[in-house]
PDB file of C-alpha atoms in Angstrom:
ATOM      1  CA  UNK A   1      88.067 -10.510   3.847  1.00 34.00           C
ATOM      2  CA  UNK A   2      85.208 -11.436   6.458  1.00 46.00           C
ATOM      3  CA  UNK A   3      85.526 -10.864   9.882  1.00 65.00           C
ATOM      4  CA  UNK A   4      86.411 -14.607  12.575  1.00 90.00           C
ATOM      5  CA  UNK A   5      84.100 -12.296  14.728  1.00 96.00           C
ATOM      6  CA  UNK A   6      80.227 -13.292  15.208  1.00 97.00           C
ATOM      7  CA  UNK A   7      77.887 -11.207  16.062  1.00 98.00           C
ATOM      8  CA  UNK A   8      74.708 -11.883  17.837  1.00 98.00           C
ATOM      9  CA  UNK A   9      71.660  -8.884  18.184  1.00 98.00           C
ATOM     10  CA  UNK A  10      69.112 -10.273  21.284  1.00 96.00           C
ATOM     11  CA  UNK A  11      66.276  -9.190  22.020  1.00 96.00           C
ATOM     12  CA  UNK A  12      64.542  -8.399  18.615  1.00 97.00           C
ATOM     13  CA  UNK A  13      61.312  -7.535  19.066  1.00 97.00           C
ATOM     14  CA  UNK A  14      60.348  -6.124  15.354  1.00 97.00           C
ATOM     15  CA  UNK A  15      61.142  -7.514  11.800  1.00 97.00           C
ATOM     16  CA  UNK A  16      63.079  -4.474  10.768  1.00 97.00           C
ATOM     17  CA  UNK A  17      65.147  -4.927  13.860  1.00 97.00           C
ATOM     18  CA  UNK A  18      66.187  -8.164  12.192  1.00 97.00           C
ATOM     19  CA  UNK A  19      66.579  -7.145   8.777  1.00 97.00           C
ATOM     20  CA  UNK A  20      69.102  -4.348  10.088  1.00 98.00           C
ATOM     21  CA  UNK A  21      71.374  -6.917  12.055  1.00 98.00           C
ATOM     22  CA  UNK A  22      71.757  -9.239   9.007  1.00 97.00           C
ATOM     23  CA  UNK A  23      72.381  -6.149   6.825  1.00 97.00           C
ATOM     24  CA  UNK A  24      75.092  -5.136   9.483  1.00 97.00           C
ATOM     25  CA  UNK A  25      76.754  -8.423   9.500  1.00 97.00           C
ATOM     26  CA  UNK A  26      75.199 -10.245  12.523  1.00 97.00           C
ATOM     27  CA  UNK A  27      74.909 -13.817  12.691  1.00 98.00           C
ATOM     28  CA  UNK A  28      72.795 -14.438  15.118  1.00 98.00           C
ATOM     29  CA  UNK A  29      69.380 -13.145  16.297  1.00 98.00           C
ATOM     30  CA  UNK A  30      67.931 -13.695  20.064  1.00 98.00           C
ATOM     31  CA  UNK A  31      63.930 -13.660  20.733  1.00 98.00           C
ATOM     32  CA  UNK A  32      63.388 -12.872  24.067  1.00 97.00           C
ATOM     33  CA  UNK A  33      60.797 -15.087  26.004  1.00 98.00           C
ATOM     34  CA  UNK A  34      60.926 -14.150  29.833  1.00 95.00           C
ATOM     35  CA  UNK A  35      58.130 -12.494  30.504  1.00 94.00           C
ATOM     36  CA  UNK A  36      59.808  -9.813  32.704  1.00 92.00           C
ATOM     37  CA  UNK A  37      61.603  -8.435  29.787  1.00 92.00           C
ATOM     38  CA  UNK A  38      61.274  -5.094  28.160  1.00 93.00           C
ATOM     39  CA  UNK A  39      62.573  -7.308  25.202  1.00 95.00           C
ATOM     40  CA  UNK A  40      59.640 -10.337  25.253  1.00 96.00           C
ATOM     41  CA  UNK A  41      58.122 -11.357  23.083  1.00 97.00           C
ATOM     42  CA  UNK A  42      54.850 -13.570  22.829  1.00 98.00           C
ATOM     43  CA  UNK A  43      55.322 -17.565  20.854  1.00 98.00           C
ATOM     44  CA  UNK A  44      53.053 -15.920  18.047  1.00 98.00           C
ATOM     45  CA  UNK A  45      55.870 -12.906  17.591  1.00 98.00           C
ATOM     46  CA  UNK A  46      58.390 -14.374  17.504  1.00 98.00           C
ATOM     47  CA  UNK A  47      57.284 -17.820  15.244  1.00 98.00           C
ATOM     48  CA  UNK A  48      56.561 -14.764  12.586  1.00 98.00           C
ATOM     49  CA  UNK A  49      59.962 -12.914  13.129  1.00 98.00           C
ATOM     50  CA  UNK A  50      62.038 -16.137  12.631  1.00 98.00           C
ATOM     51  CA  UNK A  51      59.849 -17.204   9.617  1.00 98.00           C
ATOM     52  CA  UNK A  52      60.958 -13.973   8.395  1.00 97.00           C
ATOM     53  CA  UNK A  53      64.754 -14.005   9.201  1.00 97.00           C
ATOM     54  CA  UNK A  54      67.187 -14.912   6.386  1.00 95.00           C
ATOM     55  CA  UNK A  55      68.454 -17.900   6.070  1.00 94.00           C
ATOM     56  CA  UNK A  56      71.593 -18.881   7.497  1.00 96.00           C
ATOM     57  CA  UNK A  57      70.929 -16.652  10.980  1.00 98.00           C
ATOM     58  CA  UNK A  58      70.990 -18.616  13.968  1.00 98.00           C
ATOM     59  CA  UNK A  59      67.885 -18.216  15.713  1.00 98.00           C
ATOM     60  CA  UNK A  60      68.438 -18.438  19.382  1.00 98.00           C
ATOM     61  CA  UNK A  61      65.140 -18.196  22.017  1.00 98.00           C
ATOM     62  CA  UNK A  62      66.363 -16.660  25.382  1.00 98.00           C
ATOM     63  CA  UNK A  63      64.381 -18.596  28.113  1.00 98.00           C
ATOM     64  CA  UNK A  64      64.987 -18.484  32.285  1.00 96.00           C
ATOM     65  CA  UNK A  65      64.585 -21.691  34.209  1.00 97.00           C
ATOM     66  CA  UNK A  66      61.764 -22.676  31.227  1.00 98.00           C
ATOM     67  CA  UNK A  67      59.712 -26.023  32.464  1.00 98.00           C
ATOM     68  CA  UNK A  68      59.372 -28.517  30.059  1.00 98.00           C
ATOM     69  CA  UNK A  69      55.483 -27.661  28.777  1.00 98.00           C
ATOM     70  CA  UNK A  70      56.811 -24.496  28.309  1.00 98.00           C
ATOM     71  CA  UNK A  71      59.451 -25.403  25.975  1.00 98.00           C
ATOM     72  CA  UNK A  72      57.459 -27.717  24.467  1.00 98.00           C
ATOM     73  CA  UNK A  73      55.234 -24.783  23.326  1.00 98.00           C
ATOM     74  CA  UNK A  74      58.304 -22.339  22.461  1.00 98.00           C
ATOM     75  CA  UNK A  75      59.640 -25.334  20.201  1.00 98.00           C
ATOM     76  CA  UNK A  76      56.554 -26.532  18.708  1.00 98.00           C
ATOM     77  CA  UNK A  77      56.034 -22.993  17.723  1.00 98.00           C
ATOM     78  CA  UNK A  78      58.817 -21.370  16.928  1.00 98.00           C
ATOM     79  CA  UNK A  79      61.476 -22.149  14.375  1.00 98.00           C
ATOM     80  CA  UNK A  80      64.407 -21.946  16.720  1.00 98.00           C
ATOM     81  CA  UNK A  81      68.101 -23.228  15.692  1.00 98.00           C
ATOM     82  CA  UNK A  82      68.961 -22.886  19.481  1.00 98.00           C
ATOM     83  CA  UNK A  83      67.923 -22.941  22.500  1.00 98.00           C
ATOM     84  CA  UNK A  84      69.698 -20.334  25.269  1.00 98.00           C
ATOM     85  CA  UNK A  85      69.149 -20.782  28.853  1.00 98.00           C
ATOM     86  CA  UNK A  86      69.623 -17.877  30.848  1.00 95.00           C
ATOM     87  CA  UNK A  87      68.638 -18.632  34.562  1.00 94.00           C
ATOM     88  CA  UNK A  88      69.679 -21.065  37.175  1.00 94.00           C
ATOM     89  CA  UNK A  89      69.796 -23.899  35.493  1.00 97.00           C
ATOM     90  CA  UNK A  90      71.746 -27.214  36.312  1.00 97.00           C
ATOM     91  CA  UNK A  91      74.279 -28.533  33.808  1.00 97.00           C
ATOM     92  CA  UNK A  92      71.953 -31.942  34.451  1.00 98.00           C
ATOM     93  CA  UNK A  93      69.300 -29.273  33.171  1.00 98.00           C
ATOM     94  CA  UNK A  94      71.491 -28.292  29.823  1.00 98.00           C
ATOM     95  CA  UNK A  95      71.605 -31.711  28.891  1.00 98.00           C
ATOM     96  CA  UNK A  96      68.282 -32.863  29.486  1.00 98.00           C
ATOM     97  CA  UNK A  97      67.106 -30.111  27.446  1.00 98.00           C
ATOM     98  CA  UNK A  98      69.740 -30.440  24.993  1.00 97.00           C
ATOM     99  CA  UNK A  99      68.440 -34.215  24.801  1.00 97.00           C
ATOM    100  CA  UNK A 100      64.772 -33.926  24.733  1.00 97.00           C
ATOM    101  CA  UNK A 101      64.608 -31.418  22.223  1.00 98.00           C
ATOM    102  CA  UNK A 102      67.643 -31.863  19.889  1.00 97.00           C
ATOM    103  CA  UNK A 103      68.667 -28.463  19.802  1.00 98.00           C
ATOM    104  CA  UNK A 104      72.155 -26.598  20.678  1.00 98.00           C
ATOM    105  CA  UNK A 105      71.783 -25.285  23.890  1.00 98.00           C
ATOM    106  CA  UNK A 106      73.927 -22.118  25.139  1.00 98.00           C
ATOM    107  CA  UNK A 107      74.208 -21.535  28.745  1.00 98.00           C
ATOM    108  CA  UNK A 108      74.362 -18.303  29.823  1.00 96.00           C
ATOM    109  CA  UNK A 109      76.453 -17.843  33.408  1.00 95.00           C
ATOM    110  CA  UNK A 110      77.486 -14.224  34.971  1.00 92.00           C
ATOM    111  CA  UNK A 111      80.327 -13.904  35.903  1.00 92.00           C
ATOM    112  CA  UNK A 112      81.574 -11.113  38.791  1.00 90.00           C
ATOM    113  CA  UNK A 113      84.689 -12.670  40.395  1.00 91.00           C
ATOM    114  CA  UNK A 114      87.072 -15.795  39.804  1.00 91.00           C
ATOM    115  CA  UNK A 115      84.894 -18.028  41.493  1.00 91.00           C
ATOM    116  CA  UNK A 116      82.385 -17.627  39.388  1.00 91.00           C
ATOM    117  CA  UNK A 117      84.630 -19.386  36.494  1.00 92.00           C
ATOM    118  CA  UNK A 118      84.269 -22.873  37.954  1.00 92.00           C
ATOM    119  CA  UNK A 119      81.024 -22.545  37.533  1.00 92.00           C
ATOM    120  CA  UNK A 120      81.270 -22.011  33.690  1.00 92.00           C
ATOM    121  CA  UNK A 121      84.037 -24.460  33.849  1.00 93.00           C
ATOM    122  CA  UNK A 122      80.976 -26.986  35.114  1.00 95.00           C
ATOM    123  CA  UNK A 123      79.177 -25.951  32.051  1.00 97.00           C
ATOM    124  CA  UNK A 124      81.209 -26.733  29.476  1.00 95.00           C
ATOM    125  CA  UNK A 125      80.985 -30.072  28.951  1.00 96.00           C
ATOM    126  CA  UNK A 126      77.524 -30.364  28.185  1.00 97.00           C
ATOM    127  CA  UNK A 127      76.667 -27.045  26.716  1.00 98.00           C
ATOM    128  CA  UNK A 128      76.876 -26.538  23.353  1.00 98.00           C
ATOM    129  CA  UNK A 129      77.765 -23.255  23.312  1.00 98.00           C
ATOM    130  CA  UNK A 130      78.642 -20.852  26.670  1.00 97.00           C
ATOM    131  CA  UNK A 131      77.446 -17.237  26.908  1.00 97.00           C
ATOM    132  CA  UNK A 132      79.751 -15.712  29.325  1.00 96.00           C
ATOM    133  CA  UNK A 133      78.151 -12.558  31.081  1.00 93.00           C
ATOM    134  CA  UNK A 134      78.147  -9.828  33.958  1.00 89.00           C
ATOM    135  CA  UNK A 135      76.668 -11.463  36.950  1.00 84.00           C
ATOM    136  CA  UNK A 136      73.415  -9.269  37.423  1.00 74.00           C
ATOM    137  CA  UNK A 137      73.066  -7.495  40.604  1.00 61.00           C
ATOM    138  CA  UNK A 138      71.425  -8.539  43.384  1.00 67.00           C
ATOM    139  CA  UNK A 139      68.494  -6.142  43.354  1.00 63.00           C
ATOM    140  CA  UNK A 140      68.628  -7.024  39.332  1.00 55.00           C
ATOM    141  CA  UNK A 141      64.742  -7.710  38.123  1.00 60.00           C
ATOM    142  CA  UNK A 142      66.690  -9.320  34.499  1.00 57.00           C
ATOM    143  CA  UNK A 143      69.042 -11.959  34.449  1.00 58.00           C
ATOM    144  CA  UNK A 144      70.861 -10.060  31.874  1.00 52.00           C
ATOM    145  CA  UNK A 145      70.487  -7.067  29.444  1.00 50.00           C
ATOM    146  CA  UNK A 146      71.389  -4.550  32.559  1.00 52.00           C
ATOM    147  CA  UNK A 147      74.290  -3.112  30.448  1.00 63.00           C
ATOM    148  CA  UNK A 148      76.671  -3.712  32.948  1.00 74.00           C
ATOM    149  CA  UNK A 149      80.655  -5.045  32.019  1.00 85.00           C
ATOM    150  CA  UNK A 150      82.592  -7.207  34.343  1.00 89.00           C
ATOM    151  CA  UNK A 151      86.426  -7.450  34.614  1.00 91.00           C
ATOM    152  CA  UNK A 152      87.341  -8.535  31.159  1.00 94.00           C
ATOM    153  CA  UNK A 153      90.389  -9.722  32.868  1.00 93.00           C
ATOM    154  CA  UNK A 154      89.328 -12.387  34.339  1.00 94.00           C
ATOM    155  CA  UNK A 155      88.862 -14.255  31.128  1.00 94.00           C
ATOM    156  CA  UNK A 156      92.000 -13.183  29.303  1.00 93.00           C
ATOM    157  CA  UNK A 157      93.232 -16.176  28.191  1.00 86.00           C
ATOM    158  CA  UNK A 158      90.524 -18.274  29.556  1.00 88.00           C
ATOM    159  CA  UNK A 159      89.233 -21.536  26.537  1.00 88.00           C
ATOM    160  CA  UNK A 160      86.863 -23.980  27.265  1.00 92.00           C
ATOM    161  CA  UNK A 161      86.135 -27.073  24.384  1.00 92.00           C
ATOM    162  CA  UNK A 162      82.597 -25.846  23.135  1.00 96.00           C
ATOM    163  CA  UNK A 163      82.710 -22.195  21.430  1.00 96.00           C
ATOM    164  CA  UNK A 164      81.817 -19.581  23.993  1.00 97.00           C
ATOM    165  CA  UNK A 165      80.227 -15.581  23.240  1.00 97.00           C
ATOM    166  CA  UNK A 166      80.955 -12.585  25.317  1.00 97.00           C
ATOM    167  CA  UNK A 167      78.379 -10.233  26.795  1.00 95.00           C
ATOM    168  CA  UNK A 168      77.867  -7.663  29.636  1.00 90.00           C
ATOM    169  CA  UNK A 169      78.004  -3.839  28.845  1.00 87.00           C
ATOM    170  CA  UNK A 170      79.261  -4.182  25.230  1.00 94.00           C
ATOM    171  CA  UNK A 171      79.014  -1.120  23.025  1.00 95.00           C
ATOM    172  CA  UNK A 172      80.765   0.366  19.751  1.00 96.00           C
ATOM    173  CA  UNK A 173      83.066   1.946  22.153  1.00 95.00           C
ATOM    174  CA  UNK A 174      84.194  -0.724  24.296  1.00 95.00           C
ATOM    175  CA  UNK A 175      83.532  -4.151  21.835  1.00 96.00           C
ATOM    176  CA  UNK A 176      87.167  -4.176  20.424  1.00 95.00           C
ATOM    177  CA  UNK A 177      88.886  -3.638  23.590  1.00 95.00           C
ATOM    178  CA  UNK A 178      86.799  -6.442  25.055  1.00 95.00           C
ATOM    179  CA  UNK A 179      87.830  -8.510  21.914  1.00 95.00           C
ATOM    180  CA  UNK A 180      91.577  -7.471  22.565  1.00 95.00           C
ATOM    181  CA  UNK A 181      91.463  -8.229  26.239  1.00 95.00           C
ATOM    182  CA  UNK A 182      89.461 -11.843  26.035  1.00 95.00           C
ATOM    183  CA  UNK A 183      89.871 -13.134  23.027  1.00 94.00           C
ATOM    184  CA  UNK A 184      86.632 -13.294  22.082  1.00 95.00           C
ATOM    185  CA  UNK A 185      85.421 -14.204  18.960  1.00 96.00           C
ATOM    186  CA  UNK A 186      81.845 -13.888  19.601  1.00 97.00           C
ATOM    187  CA  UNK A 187      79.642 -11.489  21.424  1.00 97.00           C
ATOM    188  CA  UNK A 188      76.583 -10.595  22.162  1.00 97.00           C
ATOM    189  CA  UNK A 189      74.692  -6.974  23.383  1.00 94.00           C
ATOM    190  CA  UNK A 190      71.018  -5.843  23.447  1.00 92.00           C
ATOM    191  CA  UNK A 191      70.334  -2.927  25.458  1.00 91.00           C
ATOM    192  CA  UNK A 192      73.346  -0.767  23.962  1.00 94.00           C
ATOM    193  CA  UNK A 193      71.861  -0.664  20.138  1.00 96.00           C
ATOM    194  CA  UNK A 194      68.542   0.525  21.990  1.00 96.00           C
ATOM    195  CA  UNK A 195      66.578   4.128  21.239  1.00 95.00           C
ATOM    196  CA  UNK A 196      64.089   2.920  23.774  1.00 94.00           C
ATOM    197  CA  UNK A 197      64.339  -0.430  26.440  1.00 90.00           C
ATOM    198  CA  UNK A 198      62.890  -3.234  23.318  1.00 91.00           C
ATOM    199  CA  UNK A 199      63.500  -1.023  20.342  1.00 95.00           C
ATOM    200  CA  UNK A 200      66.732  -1.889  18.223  1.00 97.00           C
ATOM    201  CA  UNK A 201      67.896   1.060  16.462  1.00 97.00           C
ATOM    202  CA  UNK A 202      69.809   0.430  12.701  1.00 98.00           C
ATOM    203  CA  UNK A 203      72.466   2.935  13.376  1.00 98.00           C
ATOM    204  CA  UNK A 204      73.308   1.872  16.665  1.00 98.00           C
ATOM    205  CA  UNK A 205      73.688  -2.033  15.137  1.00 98.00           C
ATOM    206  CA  UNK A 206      75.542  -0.915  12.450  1.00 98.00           C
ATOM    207  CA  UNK A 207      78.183   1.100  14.372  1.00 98.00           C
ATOM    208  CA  UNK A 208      78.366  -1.573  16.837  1.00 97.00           C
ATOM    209  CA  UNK A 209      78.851  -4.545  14.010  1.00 97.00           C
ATOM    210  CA  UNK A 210      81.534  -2.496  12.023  1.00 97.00           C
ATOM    211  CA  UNK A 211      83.226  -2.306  15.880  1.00 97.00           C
ATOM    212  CA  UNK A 212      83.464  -5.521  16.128  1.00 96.00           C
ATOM    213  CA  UNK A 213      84.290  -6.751  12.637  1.00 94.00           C
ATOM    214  CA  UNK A 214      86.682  -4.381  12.127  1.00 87.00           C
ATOM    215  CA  UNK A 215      89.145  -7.040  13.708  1.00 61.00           C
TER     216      UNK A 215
END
């Protein structure tokens, strides 16, 4: 039987990157566009690495605090199936988005203590989807991708009405327990399937996929 678990690989830089998450059983793919990233990539990239993703992957375009000519550009470009804001954004900013450019928007908030649960609780009721991940420190240069977990149990137990995907620190080792703990039926990782910051290894996606859809 298939797994309830989805899995999404960010940060593809490189078709074969791609081609080994759908082989492993991912669902979604995430193209990187901050320009700080060791995971960017440029509009011209990544328009040919979705072009050349299967079909039925959810293409999702990782953008921080993105002005509207700039999404304009990543959109008119790119053949994205969602949009996933990662920075500071407003939830008046999620749904202007989500409205301008008829896309599903995720919102991507860290999360470090209880308090920082309202805030997600603000987000919910005009994101699409929530990405719910480790607050990055405060010396951080990335807004995410550090590799760094947060107290699963905060969340145990924790629903909000839109779907929602679990990230921070997630590896083959840890993903079940974090599924066990949270309830989680989606998550999310880049930097652990890494043999170099931006470079997706096969083996490390395919351990990490049969971790989490072994549930």
């Amino acid at each position: 039987m298939p797994s309830n678990i989805n899995v999404k690989i960010c940060g593809v830089t490189r078709a074969q990157d791609i081609d080994a998450s759908v082989k492993a059983g991912a669902r979604y793919i995430g193209l990187n566009f901050f320009p700080k990233s060791p995971r960017f990539t440029t509009l011209e990239q990544a328009r040919d690495l979705a072009l050349g993703t299967a079909e039925g992957i959810c293409k999702v375009g990782l953008v921080v605090n993105p002005t509207n000519p700039e999404l304009d550009a990543l959109t008119a470009t790119v053949p994205l199936d969602m949009i996933q804001l990662h920075g500071s954004e407003t939830p008046e900013r999620v749904a202007e988005v989500k409205q301008r450019y008829g896309l599903p928007v995720m919102k991507a908030v860290g999360v470090a203590t209880a308090d920082d649960l309202l805030v997600l609780d603000s987000y919910a009721p005009v994101a699409d989807q929530l990405l719910v991940d480790t607050k990055p420190p405060k010396d951080a240069k990335l807004p995410g991708g550090n590799g760094l977990a947060f107290d699963w149990t905060l969340i145990a137990g924790r629903r909000w009405n839109v779907p929602w995907m679990l990230a921070g620190g997630l590896n083959a080792g840890t993903v079940a327990e974090a599924i066990r703990v949270t309830g989680a039926r989606q998550v999310d990782l880049s930097s652990a399937v890494e043999s170099a910051p931006g470079v997706k290894d096969a083996g490390l996606i395919q351990a990490f996929c049969n971790a989490a859809l072994a549930d």
